[in-house]
Short mmCIF file of C-alpha atoms and ligand atoms in Angstrom, two decimals:
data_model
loop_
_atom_site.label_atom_id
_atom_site.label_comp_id
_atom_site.label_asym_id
_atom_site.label_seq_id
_atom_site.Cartn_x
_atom_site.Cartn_y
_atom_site.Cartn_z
CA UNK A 1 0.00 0.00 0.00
CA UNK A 2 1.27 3.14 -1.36
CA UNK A 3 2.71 5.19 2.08
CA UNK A 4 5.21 7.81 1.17
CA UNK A 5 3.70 11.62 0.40
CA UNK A 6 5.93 11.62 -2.57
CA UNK A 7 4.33 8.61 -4.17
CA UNK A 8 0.97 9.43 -3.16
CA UNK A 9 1.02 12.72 -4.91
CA UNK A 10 2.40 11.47 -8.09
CA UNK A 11 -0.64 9.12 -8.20
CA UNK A 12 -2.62 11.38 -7.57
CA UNK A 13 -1.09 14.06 -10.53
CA UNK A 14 -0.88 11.23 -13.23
CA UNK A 15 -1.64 13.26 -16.58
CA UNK A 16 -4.97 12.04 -18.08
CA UNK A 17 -7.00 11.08 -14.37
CA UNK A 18 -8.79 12.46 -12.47
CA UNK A 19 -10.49 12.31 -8.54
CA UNK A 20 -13.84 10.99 -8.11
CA UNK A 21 -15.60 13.25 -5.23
CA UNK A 22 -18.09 10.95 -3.04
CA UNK A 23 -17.44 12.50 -0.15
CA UNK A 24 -20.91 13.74 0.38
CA UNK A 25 -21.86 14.60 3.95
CA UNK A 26 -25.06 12.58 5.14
CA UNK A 27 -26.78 16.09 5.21
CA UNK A 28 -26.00 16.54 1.67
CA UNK A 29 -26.36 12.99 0.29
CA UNK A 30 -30.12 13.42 1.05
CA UNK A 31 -30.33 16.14 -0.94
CA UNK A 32 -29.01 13.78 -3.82
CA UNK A 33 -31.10 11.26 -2.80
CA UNK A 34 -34.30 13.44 -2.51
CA UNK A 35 -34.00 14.01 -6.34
CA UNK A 36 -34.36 10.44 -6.92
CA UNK A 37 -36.96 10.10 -4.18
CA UNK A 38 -34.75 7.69 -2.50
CA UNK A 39 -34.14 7.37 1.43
CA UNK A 40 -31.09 8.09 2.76
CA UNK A 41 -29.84 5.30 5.19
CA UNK A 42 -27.04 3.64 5.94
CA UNK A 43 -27.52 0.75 3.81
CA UNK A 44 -28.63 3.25 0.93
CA UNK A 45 -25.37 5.33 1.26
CA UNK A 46 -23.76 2.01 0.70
CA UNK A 47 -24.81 0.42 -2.18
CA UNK A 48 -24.42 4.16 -3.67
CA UNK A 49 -21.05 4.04 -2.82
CA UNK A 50 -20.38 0.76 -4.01
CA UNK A 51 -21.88 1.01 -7.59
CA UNK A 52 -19.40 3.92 -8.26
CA UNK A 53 -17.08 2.00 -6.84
CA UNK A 54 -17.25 -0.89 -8.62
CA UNK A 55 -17.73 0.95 -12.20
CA UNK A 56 -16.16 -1.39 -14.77
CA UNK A 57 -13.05 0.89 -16.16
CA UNK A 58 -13.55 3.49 -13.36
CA UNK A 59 -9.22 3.17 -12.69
CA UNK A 60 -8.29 3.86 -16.31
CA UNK A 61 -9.78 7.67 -15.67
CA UNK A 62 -9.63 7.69 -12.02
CA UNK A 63 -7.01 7.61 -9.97
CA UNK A 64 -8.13 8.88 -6.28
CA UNK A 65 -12.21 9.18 -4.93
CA UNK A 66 -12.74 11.37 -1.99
CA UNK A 67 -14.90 9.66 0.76
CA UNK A 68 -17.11 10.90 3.20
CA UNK A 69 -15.74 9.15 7.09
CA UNK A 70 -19.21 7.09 6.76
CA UNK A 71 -18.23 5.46 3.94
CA UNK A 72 -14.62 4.54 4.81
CA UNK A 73 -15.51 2.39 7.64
CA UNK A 74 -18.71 0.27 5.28
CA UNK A 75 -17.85 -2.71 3.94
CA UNK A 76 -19.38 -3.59 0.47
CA UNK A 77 -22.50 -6.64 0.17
CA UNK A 78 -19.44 -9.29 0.00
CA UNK A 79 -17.97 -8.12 3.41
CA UNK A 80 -14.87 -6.48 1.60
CA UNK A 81 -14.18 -2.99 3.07
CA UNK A 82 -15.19 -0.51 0.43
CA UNK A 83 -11.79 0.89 0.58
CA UNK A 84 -9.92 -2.04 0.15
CA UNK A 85 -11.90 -2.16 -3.12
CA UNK A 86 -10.58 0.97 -4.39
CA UNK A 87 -6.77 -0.09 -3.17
CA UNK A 88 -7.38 -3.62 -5.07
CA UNK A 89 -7.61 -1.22 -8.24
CA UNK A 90 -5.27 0.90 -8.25
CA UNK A 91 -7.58 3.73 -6.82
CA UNK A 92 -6.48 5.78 -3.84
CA UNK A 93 -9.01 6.50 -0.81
CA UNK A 94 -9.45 9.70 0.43
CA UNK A 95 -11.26 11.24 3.81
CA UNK A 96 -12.95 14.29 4.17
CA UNK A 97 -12.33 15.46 7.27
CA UNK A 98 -13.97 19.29 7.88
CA UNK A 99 -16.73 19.08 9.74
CA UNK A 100 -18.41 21.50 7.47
CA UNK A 101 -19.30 25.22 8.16
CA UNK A 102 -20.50 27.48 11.05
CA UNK A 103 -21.57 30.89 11.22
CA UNK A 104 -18.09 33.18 11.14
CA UNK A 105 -18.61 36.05 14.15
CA UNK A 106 -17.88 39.40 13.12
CA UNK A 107 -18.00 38.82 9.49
CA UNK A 108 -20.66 39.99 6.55
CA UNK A 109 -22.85 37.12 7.14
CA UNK A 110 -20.29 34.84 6.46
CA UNK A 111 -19.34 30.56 7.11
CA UNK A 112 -16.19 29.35 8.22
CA UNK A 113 -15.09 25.70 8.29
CA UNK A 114 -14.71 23.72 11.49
CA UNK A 115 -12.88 20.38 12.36
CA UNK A 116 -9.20 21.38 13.22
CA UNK A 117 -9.59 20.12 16.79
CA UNK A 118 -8.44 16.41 17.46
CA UNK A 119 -7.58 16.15 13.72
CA UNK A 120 -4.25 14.26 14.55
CA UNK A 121 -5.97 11.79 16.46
CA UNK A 122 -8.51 11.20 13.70
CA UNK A 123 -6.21 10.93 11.17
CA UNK A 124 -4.48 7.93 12.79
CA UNK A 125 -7.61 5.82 12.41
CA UNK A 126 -8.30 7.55 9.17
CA UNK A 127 -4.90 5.99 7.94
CA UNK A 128 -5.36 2.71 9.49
CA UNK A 129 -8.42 2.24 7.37
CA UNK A 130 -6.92 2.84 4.47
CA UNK A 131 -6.77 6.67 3.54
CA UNK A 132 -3.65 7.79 1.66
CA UNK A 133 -5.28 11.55 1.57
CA UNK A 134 -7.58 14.28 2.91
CA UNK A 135 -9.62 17.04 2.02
CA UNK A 136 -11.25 20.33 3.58
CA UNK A 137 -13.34 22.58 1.50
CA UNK A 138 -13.20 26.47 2.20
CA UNK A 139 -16.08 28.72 0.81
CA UNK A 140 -16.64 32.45 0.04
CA UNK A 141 -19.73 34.18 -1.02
CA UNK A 142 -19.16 36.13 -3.49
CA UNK A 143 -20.96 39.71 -3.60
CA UNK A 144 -19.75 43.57 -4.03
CA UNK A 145 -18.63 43.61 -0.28
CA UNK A 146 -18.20 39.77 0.12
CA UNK A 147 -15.75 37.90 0.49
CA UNK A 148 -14.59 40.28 3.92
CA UNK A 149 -10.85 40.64 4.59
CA UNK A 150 -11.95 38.34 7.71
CA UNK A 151 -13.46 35.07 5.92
CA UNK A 152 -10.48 35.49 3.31
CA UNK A 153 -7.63 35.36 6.43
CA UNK A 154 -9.20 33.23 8.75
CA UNK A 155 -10.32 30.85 5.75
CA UNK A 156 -6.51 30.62 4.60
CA UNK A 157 -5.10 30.43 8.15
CA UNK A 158 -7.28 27.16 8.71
CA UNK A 159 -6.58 25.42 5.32
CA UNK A 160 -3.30 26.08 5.73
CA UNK A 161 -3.10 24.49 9.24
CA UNK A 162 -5.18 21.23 8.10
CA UNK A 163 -2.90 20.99 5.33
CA UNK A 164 0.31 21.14 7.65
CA UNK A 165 -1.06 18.31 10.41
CA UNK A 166 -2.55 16.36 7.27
CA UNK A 167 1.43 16.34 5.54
CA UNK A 168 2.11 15.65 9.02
CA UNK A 169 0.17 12.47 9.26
CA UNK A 170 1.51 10.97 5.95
CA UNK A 171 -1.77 12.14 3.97
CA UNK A 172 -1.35 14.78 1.23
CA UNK A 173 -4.15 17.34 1.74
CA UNK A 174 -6.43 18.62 -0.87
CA UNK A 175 -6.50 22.16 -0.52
CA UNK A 176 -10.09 23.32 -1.28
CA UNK A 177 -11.21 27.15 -1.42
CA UNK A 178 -14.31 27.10 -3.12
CA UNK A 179 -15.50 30.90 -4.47
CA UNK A 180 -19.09 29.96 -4.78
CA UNK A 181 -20.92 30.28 -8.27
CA UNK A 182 -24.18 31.72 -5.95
CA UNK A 183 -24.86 35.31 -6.95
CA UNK A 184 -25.15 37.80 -9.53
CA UNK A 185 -21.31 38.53 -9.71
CA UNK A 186 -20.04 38.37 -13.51
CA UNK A 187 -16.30 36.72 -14.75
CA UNK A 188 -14.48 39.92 -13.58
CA UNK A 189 -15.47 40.09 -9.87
CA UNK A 190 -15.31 36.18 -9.72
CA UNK A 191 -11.62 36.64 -11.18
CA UNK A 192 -10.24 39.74 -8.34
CA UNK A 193 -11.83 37.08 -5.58
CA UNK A 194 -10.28 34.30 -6.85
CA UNK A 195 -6.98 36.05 -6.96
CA UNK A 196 -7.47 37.46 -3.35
CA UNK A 197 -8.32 34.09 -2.02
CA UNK A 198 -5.49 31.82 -3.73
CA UNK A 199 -2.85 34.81 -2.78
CA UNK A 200 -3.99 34.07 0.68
CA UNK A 201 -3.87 30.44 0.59
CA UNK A 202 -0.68 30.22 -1.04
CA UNK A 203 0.55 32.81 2.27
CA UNK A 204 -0.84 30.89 4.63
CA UNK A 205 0.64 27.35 3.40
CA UNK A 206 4.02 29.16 3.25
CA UNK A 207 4.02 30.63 6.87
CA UNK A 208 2.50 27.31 8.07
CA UNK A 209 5.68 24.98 6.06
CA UNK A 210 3.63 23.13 3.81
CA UNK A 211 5.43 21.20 1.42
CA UNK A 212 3.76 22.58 -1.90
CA UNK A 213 5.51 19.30 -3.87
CA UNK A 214 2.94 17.54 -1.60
CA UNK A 215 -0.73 18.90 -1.80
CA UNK A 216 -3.62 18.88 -4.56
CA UNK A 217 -4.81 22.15 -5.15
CA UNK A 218 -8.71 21.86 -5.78
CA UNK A 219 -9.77 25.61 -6.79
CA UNK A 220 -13.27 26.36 -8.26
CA UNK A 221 -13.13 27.77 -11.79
CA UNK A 222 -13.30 31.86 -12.45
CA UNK A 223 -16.74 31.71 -14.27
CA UNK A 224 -20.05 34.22 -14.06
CA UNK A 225 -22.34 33.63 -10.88
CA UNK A 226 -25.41 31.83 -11.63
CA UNK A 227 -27.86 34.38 -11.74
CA UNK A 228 -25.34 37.33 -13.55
CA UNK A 229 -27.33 38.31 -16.62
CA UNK A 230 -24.36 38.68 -18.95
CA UNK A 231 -22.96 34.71 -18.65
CA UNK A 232 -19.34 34.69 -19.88
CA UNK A 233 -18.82 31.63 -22.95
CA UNK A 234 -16.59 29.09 -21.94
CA UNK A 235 -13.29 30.62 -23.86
CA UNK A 236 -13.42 33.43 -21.50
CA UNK A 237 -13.95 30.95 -18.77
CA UNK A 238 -10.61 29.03 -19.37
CA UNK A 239 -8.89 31.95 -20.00
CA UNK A 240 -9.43 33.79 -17.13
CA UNK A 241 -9.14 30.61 -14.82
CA UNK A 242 -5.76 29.83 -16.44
CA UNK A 243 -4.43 34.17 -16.09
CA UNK A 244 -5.31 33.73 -12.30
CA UNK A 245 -3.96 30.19 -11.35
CA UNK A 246 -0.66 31.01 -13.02
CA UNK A 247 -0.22 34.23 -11.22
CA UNK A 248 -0.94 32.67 -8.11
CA UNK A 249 -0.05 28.99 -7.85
CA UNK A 250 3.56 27.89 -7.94
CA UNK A 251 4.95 25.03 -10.35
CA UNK A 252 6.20 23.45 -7.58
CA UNK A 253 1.93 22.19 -6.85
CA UNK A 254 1.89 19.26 -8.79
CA UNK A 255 -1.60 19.08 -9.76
CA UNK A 256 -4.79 21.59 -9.80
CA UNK A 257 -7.75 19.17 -9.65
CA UNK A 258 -11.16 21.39 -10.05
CA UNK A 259 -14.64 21.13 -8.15
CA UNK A 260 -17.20 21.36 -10.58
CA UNK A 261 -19.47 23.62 -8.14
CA UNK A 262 -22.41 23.80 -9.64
CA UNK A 263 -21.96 23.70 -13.86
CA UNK A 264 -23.59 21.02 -16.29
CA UNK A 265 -21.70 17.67 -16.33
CA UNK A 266 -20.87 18.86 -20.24
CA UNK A 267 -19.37 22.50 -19.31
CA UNK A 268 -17.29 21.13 -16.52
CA UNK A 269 -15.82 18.93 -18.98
CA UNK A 270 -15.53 21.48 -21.70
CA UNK A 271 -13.95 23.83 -19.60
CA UNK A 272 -11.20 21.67 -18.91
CA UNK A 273 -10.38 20.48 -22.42
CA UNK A 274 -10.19 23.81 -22.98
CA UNK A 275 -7.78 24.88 -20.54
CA UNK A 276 -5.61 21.78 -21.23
CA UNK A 277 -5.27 23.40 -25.10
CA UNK A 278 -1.98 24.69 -23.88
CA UNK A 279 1.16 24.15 -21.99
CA UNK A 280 1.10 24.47 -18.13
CA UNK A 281 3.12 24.43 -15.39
CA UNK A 282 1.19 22.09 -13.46
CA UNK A 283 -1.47 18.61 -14.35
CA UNK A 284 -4.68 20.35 -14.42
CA UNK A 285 -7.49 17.98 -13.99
CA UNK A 286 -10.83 17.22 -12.36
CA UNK A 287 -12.22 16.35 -8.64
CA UNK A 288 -16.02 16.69 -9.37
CA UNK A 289 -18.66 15.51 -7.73
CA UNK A 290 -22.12 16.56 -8.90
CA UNK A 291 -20.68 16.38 -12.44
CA UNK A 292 -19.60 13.37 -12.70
CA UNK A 293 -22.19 11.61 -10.42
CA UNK A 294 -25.51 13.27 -11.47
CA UNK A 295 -26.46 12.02 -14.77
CA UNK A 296 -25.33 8.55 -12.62
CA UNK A 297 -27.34 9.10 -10.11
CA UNK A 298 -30.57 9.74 -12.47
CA UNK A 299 -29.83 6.62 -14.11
CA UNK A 300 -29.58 4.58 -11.01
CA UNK A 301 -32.80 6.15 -9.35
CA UNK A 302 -32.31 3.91 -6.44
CA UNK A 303 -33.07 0.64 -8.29
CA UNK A 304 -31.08 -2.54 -8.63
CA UNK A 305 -31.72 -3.33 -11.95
CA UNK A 306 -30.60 -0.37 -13.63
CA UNK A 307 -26.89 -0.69 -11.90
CA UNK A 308 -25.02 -1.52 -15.30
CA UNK A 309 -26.89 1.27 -16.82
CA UNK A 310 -25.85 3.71 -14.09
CA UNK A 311 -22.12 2.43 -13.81
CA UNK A 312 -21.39 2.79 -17.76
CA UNK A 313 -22.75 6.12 -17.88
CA UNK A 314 -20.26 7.19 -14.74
CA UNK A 315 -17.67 5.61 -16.29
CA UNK A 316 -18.42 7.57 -19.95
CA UNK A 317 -18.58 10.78 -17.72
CA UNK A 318 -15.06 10.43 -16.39
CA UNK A 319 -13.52 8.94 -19.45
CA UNK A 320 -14.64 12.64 -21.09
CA UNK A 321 -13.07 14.43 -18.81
CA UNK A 322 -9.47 12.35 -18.35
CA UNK A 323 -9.64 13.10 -22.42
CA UNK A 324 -10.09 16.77 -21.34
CA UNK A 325 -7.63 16.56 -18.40
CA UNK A 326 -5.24 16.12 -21.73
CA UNK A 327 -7.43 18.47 -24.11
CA UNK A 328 -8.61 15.46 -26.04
CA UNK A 329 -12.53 15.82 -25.52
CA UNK A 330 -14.07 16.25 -28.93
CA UNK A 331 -17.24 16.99 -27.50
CA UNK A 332 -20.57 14.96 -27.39
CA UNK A 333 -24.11 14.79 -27.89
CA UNK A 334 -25.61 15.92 -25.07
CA UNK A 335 -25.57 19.23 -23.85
CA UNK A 336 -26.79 18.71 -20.43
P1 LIG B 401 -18.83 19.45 -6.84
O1 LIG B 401 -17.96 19.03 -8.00
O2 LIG B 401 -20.21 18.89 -6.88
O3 LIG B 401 -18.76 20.93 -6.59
O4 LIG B 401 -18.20 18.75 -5.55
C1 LIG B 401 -16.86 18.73 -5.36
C2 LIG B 401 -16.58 18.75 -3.92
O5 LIG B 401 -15.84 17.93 -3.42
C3 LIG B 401 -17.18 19.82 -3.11
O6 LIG B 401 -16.51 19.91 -1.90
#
């Protein structure tokens, strides 16, 4: 089993694969599962888990899937640990461990993450059942006074001091500040706060002597908020993601793997081909996890028999994008 940080990054940056995000909180699972009219249990959450899991193909685009601490310690219908099932492929686990977001005092209305107490501790049982790496997702709402100077400092101090006791425990983080697409903001506002909040990150890991060789950097893309009336096209998109992440993000990162946050399955992916058009300093690449599990999900709808239906179509979804993870995606069909 793959232990050193040095290895575990370079599996994780292989050119052409991606990360599989499953690490859906049980709050926000049933939100999935509510669109399928499905229950969310225990045993539910399982066999979920374990039809992505077990997705004929799934390690020739794949090459890590983020996991929520539920799912880490379930074992799959034949007993095997559902972990042990992505290590018997070639697949790295990974553990969420924020414990999601709380009101930030002081602030415009704004969330900071918690979880940074007894994180050590955690982490040694994390690693014992089987995680090789870790994520924690910062977010910023985006408006003409948001994000504050406060949720941008205190957001960066406490990614960058997960990401030092993650490197600490053996596990390369996944550093996750998520600008959220929620708003009316257009490309140019989303592009100065994306700039703002990856100056800070990049700071913060610095002062807190992260090893940059040894972390995924999982940034949300610079694109128009969702309700901003004049929606850039998906050149600007690229380009503007690509001018900010190379004035702010050192070569020494080895890979920038992207939340999808909210676009279409198709734009996600044609976003990235896009961006992979040209030469970069780092593997740019994909960690989605509405995008690559939705039109799975629908397919699926909580029923046995459609299982091989559900798993080809996840597969399809992240074959696309590990084509556009090397700008190879031709397009498709569907638009959706
Ligand atoms: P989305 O791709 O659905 O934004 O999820 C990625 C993720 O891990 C959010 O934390």
């Amino acid at each position: 089993m793959m232990s050193d940080l040095n290895s575990i990054a370079q599996h994780l940056a292989q050119r052409g694969k991606g990360i599989l995000a499953a690490d859906e909180s049980t709050g926000t699972i049933k939100k999935r599962f509510d669109t399928i009219k499905l229950e969310s249990t225990e045993s539910s959450r399982r066999d979920y888990r374990e039809i992505l899991f077990t997705a004929p193909n799934l390690k020739d685009y794949v090459c890590g899937v983020i996991l929520f601490e539920e799912t880490l310690g379930q074992n799959a219908a034949d007993g095997t640990p559902l972990s042990e099932i992505l290590h018997n492929q070639g697949i790295l686990p990974g553990i969420k461990v924020d414990k999601g977001l709380i009101p930030l005092v002081n602030s415009k209305d704004e969330k900071i993450t918690q979880g940074l107490d007894g994180l050590p501790e955690r982490f040694e049982k994390y690693y014992k059942q089987g995680a090789r790496f870790a994520k924690w997702r910062a977010v910023y709402d985006v408006d003409a006074k948001r994000p504050s100077m406060i949720a941008i400092h205190s957001a960066a101090e406490n990614l960058a001091r997960y990401a030092a006791i993650t490197q600490n425990a053996g596990m390369v983080p996944i550093v996750e500040p998520e600008v959220l697409i929620n708003g009316s903001h257009d490309l140019a506002r989303c592009e100065e706060v994306t700039e703002r909040v990856l100056r800070a990150v990049f700071r913060a890991l610095a002062i807190h002597k992260v090893t940059l060789e040894h972390i995924v950097l999982k940034p949300s893309m610079v694109i128009s908020g969702d309700n901003c009336p004049n929606q850039a096209s998906a050149e600007e998109v690229a380009e503007a993601t690509v001018r900010v992440l190379k004035r702010c993000v050192p070569s020494a990162v080895p890979t920038i793997n992207f939340l999808s946050g909210g676009q279409t399955p198709v734009q996600a992916t044609e976003h990235l081909n896009l961006m992979n058009k040209q030469q970069l300093p780092w593997n740019l690449s994909f960690s989605y996890g509405r995008a690559l599990q939705e039109p799975c999900l629908k397919a699926w709808a909580g029923n046995a028999a459609n299982t091989k239906e559900a798993q080809e179509i996840l597969t399809e979804r992240c074959r696309l994008n590990a084509l556009a993870a090397k700008g190879e995606y031709q397009g498709e069909e569907t638009t959706v």
